[in-house]
mmCIF file of N, CA and C and ligand atoms in Angstrom:
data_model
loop_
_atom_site.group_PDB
_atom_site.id
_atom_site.type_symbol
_atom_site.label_atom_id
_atom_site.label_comp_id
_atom_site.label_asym_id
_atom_site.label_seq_id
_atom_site.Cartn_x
_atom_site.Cartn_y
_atom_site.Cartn_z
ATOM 1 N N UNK A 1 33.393 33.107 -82.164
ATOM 2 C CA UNK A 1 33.832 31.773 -81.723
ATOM 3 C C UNK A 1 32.756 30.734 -82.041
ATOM 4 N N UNK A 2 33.227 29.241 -82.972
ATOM 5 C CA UNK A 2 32.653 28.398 -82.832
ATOM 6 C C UNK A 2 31.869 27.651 -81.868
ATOM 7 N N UNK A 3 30.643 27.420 -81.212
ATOM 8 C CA UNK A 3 30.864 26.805 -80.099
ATOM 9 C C UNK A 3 30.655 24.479 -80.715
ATOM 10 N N UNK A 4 31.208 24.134 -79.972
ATOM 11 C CA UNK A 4 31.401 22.748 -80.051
ATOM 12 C C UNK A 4 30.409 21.724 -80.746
ATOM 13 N N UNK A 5 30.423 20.985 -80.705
ATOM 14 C CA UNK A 5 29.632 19.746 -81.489
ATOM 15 C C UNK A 5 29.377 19.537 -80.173
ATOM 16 N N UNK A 6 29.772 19.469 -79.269
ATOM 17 C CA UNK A 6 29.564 19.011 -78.087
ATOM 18 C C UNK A 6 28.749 19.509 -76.651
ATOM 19 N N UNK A 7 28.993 20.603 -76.915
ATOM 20 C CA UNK A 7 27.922 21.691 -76.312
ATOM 21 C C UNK A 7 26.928 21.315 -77.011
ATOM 22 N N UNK A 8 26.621 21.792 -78.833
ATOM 23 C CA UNK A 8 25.642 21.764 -79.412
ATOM 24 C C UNK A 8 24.558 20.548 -79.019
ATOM 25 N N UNK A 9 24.978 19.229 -78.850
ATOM 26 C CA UNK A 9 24.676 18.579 -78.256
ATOM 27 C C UNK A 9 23.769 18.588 -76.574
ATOM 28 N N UNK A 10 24.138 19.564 -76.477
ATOM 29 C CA UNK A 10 23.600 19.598 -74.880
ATOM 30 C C UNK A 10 24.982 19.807 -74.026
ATOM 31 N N UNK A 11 25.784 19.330 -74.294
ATOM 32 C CA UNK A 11 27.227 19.278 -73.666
ATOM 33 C C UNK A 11 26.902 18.548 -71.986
ATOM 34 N N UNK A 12 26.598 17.656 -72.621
ATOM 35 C CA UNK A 12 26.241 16.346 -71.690
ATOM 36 C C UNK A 12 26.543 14.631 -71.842
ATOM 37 N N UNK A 13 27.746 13.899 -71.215
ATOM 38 C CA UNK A 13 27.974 13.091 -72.413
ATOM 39 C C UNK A 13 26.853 11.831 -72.435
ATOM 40 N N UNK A 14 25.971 11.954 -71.511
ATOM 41 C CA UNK A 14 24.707 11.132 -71.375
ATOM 42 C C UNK A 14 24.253 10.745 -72.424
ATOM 43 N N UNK A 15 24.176 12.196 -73.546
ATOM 44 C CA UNK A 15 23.588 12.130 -74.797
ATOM 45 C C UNK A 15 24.144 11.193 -75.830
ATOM 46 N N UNK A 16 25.384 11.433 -75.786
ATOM 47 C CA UNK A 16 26.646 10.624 -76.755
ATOM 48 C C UNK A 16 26.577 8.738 -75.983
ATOM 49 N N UNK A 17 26.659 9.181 -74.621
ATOM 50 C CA UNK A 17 26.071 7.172 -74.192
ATOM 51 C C UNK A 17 24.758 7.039 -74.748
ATOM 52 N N UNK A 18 24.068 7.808 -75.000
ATOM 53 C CA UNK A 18 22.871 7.534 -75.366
ATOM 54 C C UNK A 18 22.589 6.774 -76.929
ATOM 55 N N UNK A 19 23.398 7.699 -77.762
ATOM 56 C CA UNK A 19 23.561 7.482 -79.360
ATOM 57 C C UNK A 19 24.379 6.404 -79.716
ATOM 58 N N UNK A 20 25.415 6.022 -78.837
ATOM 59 C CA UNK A 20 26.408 5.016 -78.674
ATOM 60 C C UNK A 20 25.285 3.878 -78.314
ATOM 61 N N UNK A 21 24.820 3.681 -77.797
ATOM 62 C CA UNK A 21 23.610 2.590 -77.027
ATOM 63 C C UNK A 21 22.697 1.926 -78.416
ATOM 64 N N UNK A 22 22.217 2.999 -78.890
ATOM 65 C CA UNK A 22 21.286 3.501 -79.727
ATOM 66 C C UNK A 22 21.905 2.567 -81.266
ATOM 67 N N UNK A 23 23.396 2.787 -81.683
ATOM 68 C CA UNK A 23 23.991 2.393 -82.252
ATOM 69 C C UNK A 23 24.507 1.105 -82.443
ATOM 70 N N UNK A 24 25.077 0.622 -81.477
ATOM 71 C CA UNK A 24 25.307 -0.681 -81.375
ATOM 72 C C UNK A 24 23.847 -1.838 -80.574
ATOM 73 N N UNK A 25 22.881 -1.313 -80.183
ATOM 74 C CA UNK A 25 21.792 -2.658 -80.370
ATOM 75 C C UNK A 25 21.183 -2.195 -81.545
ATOM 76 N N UNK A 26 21.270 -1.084 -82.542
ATOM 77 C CA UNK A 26 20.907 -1.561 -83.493
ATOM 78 C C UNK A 26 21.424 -2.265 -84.144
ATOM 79 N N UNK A 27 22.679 -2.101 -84.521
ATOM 80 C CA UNK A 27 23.592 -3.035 -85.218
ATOM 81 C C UNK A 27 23.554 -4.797 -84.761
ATOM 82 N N UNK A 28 23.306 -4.539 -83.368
ATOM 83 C CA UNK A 28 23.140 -5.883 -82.831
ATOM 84 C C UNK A 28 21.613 -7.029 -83.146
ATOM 85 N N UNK A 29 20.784 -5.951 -83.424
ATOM 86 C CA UNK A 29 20.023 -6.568 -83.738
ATOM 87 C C UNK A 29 18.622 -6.905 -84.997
ATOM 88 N N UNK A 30 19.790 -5.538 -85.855
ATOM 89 C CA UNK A 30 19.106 -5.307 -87.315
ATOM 90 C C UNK A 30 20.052 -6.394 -88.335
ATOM 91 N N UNK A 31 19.472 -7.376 -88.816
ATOM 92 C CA UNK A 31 20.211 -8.300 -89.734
ATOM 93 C C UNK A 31 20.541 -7.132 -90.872
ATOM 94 N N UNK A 32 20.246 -6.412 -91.388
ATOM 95 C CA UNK A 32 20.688 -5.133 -92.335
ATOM 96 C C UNK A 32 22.230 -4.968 -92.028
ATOM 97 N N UNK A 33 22.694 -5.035 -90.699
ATOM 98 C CA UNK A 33 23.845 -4.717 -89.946
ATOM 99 C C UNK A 33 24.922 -6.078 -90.117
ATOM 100 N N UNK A 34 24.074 -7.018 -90.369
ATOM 101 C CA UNK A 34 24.908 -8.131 -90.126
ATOM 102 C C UNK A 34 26.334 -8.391 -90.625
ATOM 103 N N UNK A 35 26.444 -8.013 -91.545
ATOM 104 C CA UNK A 35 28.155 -8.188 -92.298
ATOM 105 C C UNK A 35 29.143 -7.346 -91.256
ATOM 106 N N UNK A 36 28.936 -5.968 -90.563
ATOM 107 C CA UNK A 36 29.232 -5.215 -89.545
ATOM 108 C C UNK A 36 29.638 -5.464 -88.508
ATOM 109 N N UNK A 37 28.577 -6.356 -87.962
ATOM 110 C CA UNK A 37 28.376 -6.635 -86.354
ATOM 111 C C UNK A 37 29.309 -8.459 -86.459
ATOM 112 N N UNK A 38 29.334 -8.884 -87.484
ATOM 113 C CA UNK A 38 30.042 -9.637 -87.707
ATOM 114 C C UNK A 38 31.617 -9.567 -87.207
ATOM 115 N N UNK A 39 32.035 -8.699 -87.660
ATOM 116 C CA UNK A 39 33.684 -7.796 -87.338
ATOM 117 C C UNK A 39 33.982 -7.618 -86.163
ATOM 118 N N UNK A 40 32.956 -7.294 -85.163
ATOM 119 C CA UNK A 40 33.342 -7.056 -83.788
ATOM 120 C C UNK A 40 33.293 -8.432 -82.905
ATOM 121 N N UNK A 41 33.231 -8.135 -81.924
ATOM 122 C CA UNK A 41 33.439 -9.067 -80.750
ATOM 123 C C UNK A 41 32.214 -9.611 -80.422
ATOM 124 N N UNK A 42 31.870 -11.100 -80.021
ATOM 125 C CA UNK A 42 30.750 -10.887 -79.422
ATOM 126 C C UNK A 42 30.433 -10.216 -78.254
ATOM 127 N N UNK A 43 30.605 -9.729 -77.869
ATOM 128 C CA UNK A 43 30.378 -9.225 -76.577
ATOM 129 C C UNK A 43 30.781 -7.423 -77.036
ATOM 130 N N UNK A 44 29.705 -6.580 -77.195
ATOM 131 C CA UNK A 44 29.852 -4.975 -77.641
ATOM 132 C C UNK A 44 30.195 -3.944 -76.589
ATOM 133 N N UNK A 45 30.329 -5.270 -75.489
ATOM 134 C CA UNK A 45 30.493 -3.558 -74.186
ATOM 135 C C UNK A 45 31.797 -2.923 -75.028
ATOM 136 N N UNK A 46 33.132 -3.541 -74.805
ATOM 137 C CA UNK A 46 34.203 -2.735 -75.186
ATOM 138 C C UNK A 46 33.682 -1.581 -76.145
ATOM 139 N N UNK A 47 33.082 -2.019 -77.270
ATOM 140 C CA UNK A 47 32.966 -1.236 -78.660
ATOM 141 C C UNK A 47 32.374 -0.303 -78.292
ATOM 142 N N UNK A 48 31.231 -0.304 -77.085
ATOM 143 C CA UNK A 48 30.506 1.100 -76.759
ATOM 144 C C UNK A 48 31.421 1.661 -76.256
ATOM 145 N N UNK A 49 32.103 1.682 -75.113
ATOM 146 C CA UNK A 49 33.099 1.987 -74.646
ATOM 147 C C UNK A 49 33.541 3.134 -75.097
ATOM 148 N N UNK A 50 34.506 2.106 -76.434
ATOM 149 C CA UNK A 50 35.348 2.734 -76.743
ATOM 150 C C UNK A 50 34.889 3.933 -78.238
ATOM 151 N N UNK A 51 34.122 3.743 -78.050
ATOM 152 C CA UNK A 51 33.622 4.570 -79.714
ATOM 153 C C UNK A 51 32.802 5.839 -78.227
ATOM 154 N N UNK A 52 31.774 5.634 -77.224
ATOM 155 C CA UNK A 52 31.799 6.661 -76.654
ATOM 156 C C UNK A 52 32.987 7.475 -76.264
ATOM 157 N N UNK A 53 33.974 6.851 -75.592
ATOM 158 C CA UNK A 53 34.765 7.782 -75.046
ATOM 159 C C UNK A 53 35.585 8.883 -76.090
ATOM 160 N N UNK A 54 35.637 8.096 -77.653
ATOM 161 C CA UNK A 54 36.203 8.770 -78.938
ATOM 162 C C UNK A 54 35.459 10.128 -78.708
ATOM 163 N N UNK A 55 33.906 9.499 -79.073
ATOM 164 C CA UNK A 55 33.276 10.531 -79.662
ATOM 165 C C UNK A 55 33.090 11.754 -78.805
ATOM 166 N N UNK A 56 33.116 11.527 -77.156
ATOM 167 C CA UNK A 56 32.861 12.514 -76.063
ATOM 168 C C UNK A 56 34.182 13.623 -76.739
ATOM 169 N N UNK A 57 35.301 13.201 -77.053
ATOM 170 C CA UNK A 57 36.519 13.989 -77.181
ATOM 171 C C UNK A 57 36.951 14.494 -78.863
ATOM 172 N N UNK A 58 36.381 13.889 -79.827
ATOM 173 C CA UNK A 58 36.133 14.345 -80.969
ATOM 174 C C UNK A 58 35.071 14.951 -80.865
ATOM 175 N N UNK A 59 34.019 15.060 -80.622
ATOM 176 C CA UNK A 59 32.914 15.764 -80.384
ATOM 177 C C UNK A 59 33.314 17.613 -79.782
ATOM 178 N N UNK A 60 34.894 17.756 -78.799
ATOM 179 C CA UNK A 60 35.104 18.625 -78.257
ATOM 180 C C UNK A 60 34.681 18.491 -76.575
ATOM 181 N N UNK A 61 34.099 17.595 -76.041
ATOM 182 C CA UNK A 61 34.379 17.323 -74.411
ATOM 183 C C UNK A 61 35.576 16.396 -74.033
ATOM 184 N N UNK A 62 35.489 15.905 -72.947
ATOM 185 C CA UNK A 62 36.589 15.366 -72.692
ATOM 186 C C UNK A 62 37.412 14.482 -73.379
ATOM 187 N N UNK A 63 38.712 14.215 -73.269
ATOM 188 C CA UNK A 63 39.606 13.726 -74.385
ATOM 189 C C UNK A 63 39.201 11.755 -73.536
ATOM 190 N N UNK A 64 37.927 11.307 -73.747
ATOM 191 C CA UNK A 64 38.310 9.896 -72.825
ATOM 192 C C UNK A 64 39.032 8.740 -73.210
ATOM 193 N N UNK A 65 39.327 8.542 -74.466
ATOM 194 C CA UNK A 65 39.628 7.999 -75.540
ATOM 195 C C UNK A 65 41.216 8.441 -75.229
ATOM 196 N N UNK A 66 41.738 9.476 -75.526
ATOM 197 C CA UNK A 66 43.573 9.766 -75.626
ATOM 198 C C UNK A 66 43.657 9.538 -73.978
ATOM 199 N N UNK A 67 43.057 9.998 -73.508
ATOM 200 C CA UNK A 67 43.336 9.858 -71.616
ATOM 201 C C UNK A 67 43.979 8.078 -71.551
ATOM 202 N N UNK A 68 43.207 7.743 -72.045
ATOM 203 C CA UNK A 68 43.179 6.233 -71.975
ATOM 204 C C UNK A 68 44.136 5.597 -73.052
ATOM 205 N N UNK A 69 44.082 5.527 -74.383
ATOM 206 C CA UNK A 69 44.992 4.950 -75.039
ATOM 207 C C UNK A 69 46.256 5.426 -75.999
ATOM 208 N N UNK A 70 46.262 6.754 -75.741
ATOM 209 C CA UNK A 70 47.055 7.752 -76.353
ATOM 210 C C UNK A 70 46.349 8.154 -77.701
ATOM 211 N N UNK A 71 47.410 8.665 -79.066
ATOM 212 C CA UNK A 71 46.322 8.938 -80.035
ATOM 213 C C UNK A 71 45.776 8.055 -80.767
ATOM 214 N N UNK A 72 44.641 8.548 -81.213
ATOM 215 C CA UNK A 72 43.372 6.960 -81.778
ATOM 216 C C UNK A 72 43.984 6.369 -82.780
ATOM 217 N N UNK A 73 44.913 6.790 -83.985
ATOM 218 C CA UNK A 73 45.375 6.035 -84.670
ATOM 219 C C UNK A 73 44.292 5.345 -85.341
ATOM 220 N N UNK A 74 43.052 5.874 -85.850
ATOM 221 C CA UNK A 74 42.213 5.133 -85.823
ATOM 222 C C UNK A 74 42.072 4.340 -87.099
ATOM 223 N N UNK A 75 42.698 4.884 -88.226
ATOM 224 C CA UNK A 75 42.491 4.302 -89.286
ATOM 225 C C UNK A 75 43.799 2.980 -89.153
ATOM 226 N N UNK A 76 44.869 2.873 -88.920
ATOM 227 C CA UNK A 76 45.561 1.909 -88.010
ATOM 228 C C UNK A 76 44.668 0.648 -87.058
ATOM 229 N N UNK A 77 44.037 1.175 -86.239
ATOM 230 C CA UNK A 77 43.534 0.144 -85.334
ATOM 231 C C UNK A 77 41.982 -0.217 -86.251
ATOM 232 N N UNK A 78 41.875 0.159 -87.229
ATOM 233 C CA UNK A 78 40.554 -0.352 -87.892
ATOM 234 C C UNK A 78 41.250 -1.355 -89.185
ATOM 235 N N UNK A 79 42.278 -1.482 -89.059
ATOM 236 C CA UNK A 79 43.489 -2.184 -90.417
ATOM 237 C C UNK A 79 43.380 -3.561 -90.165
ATOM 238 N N UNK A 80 42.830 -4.523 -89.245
ATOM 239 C CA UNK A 80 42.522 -5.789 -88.805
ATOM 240 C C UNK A 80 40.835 -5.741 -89.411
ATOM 241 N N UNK A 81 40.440 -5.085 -90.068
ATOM 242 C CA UNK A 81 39.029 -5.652 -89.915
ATOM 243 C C UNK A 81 38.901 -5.112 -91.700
ATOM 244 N N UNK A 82 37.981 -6.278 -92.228
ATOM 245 C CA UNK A 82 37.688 -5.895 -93.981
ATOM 246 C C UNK A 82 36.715 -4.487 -94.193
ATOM 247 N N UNK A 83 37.421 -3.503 -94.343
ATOM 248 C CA UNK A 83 36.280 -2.570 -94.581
ATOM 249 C C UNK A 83 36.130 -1.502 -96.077
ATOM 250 N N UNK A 84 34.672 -2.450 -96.512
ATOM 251 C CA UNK A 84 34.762 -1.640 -98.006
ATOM 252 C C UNK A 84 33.526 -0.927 -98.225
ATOM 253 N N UNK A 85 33.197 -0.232 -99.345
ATOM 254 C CA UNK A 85 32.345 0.775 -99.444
ATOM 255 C C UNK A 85 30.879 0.385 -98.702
ATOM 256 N N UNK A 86 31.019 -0.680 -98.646
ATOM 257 C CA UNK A 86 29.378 -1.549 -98.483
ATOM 258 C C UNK A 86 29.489 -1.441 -96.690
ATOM 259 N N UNK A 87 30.839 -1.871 -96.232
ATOM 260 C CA UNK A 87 30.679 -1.659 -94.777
ATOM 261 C C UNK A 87 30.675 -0.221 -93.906
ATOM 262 N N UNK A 88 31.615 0.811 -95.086
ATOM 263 C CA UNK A 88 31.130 1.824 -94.778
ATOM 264 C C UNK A 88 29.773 2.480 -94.629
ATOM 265 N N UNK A 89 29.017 1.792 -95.702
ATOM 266 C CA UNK A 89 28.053 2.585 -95.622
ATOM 267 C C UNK A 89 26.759 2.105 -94.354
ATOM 268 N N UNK A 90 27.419 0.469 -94.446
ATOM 269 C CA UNK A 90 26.567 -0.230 -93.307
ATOM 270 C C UNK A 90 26.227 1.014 -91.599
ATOM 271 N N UNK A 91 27.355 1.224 -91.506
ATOM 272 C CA UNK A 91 28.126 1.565 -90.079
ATOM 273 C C UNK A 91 27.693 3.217 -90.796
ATOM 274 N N UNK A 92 27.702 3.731 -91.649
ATOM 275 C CA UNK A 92 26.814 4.803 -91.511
ATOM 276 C C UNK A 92 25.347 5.225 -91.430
ATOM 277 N N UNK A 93 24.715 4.317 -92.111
ATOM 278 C CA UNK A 93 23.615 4.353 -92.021
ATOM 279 C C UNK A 93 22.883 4.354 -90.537
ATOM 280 N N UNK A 94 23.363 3.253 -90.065
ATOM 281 C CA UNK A 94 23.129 2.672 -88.514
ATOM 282 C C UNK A 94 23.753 3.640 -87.603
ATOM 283 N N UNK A 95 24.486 4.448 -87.994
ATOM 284 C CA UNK A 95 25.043 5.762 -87.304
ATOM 285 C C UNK A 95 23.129 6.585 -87.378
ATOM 286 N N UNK A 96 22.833 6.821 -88.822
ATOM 287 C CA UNK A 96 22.205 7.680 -89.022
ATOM 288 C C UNK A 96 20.179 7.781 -88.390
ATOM 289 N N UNK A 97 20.563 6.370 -88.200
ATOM 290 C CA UNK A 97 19.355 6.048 -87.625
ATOM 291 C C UNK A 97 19.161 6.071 -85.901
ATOM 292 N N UNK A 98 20.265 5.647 -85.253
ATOM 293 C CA UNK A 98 21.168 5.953 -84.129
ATOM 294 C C UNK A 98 20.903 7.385 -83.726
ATOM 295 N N UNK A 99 21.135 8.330 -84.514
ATOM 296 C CA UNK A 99 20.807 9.631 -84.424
ATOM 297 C C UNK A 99 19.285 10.284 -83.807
ATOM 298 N N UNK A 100 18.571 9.811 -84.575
ATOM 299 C CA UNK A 100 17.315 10.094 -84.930
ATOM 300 C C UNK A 100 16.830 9.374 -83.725
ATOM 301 N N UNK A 101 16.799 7.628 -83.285
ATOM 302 C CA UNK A 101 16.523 7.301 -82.137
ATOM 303 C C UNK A 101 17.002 7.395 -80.942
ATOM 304 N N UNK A 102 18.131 8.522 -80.658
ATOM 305 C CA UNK A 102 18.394 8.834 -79.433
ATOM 306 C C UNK A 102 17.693 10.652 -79.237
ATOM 307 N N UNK A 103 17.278 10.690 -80.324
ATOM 308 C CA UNK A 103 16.477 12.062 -80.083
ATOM 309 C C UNK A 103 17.204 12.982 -80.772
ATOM 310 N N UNK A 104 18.366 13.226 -80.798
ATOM 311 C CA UNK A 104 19.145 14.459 -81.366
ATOM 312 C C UNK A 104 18.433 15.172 -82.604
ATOM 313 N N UNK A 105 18.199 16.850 -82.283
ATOM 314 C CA UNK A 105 17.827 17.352 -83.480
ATOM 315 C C UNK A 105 18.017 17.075 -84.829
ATOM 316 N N UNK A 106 17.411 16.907 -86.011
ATOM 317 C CA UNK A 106 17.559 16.195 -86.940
ATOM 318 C C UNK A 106 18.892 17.673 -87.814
ATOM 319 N N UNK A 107 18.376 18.621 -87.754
ATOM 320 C CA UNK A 107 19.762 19.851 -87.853
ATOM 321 C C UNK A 107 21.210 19.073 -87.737
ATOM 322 N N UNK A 108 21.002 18.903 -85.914
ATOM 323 C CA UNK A 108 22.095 18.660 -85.554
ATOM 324 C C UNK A 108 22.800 17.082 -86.180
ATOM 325 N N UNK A 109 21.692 15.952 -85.913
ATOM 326 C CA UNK A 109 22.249 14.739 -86.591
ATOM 327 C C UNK A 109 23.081 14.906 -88.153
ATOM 328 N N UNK A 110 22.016 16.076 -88.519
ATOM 329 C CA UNK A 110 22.773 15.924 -90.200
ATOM 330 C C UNK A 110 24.295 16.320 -90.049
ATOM 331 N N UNK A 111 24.324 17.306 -89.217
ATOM 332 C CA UNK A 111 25.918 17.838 -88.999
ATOM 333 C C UNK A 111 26.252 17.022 -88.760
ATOM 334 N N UNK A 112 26.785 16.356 -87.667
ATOM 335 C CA UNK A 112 27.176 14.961 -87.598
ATOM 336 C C UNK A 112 27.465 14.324 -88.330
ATOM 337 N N UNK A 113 26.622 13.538 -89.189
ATOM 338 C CA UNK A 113 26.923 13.159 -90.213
ATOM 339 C C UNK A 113 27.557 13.437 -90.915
ATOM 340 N N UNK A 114 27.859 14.686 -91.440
ATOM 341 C CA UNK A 114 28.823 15.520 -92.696
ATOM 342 C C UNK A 114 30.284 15.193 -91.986
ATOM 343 N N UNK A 115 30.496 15.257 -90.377
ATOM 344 C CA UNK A 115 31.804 15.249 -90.081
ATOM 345 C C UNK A 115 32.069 14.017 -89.975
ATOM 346 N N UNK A 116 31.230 13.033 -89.924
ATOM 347 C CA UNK A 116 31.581 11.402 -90.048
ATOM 348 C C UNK A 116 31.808 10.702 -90.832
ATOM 349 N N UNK A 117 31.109 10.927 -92.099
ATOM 350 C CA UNK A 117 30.972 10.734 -93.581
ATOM 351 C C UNK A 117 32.356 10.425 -93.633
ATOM 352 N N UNK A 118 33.630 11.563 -93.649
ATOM 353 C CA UNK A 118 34.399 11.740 -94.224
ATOM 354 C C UNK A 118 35.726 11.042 -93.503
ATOM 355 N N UNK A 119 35.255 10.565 -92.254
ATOM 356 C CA UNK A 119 36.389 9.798 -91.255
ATOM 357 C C UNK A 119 35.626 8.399 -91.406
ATOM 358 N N UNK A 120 34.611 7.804 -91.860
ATOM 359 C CA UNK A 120 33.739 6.292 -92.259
ATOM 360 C C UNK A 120 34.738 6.021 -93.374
ATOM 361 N N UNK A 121 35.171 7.186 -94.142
ATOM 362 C CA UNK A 121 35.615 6.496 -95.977
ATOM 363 C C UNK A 121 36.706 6.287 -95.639
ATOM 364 N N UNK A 122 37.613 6.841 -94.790
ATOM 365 C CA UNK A 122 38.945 6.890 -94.166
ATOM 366 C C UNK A 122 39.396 5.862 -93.997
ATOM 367 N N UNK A 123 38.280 5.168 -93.121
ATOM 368 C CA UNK A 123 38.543 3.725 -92.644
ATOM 369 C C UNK A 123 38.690 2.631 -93.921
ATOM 370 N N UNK A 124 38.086 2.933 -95.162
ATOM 371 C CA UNK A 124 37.767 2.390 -95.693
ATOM 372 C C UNK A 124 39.453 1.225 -96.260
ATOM 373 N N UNK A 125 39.515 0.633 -96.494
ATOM 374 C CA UNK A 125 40.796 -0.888 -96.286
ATOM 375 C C UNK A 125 40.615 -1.624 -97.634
ATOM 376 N N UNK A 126 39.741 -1.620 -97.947
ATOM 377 C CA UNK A 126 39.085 -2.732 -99.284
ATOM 378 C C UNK A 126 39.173 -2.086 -100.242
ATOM 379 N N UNK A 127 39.165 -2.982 -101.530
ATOM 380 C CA UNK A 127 38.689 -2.383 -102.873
ATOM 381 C C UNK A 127 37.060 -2.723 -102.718
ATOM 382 N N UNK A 128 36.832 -4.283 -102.112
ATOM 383 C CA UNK A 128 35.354 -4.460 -102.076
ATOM 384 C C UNK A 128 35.071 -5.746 -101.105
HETATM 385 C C1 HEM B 201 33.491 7.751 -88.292
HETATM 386 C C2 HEM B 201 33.816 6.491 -88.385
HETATM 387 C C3 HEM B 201 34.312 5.644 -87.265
HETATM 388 C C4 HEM B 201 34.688 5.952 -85.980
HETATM 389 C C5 HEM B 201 34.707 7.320 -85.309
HETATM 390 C C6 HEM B 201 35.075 4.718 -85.333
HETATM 391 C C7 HEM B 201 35.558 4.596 -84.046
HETATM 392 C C8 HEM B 201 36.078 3.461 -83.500
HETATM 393 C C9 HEM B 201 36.830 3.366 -82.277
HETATM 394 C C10 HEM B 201 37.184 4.544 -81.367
HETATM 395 C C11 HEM B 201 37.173 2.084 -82.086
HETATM 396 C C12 HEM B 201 38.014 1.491 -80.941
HETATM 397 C C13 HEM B 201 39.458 1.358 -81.421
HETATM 398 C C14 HEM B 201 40.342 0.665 -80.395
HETATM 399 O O1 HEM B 201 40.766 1.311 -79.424
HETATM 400 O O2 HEM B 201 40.607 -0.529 -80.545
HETATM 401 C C15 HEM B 201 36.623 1.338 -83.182
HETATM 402 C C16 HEM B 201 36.715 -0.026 -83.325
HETATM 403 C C17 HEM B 201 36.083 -0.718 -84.314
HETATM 404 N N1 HEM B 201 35.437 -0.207 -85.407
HETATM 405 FE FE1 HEM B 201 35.189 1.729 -85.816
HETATM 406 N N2 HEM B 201 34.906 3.682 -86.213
HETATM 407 C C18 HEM B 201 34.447 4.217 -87.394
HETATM 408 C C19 HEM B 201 34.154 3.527 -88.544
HETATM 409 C C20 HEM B 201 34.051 2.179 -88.616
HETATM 410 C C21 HEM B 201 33.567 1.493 -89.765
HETATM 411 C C22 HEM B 201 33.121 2.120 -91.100
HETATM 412 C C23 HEM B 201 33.576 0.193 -89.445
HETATM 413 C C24 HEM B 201 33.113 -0.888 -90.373
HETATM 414 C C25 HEM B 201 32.687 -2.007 -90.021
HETATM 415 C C26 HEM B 201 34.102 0.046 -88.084
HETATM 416 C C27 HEM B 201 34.304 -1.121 -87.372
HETATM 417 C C28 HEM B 201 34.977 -1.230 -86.179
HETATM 418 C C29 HEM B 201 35.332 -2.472 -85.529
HETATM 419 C C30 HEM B 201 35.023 -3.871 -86.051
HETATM 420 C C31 HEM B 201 36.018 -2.155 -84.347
HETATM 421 C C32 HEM B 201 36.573 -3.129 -83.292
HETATM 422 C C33 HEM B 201 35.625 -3.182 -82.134
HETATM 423 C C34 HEM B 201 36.204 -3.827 -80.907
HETATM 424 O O3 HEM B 201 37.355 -4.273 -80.926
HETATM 425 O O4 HEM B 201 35.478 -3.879 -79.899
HETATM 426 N N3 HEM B 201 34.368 1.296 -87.613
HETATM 427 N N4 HEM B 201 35.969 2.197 -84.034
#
């Protein structure tokens, strides 16, 4: 048996508020981010919110995200916002650094990454 992304983690979702935190004041306050942080709201509580409660339940802990809005539909609810290779990679990178400054084993961050990579391009909406 596999055990979880989420266990692997510690299976604590402290950790995931943690990386979520970690994530959006960087974005908030790395001009690198700026075309990104542009797209959202001013105000990022929602966005932590709601990208923690995803990730607690994609991750394999609790579903907080479907509890709450049914299924994420996510490439749908990301269809209002311009997103092309450049913003993908924005919002990954700042994922990847996110990682590293909330502590998570660098092992484990890379995993992460490999399963995000491929749901970031998803989103992707633009030619450019
Ligand atoms: C693995 C990739 C991604 C995941 C898991 C993810 C997750 C989420 C979630 C769960 C939401 C909330 C949806 C809702 O209920 O309205 C959201 C919103 C959003 N995402 Fe993503 N996202 C990803 C990639 C991206 C990328 C590449 C961008 C590029 C800029 C982006 C920009 C946004 C924006 C602007 C919002 C709206 C925020 C708000 O309304 O507060 N996301 N994302």
């Amino acid at each position: 048996m596999t055990t979880s992304l989420y266990e692997r983690l510690g299976g604590d979702e402290a950790v995931l508020r943690r990386l979520v935190d970690a994530f959006y004041d960087r974005m908030d306050r790395d001009a690198v981010y700026a075309g990104i942080r542009a797209l959202h709201p001013p105000s990022l509580d929602g966005s932590r919110d709601k990208l923690f409660w995803y990730l607690c339940g994609w991750t394999g802990g609790e579903p907080h995200y479907v509890s709450r809005f049914g299924h994420p539909r996510l490439r749908a609810r990301h269809l209002p916002f311009a997103i092309a290779t450049r913003e993908r990679d924005q919002w990954l990178d700042c994922m990847a650094a996110a990682l590293l400054e909330a502590g998570i084993a660098p092992a484990l961050g890379e995993e992460l990454m490999r399963a995000l990579a491929p749901l970031a391009d998803w989103m992707r909406n633009r030619a450019e």
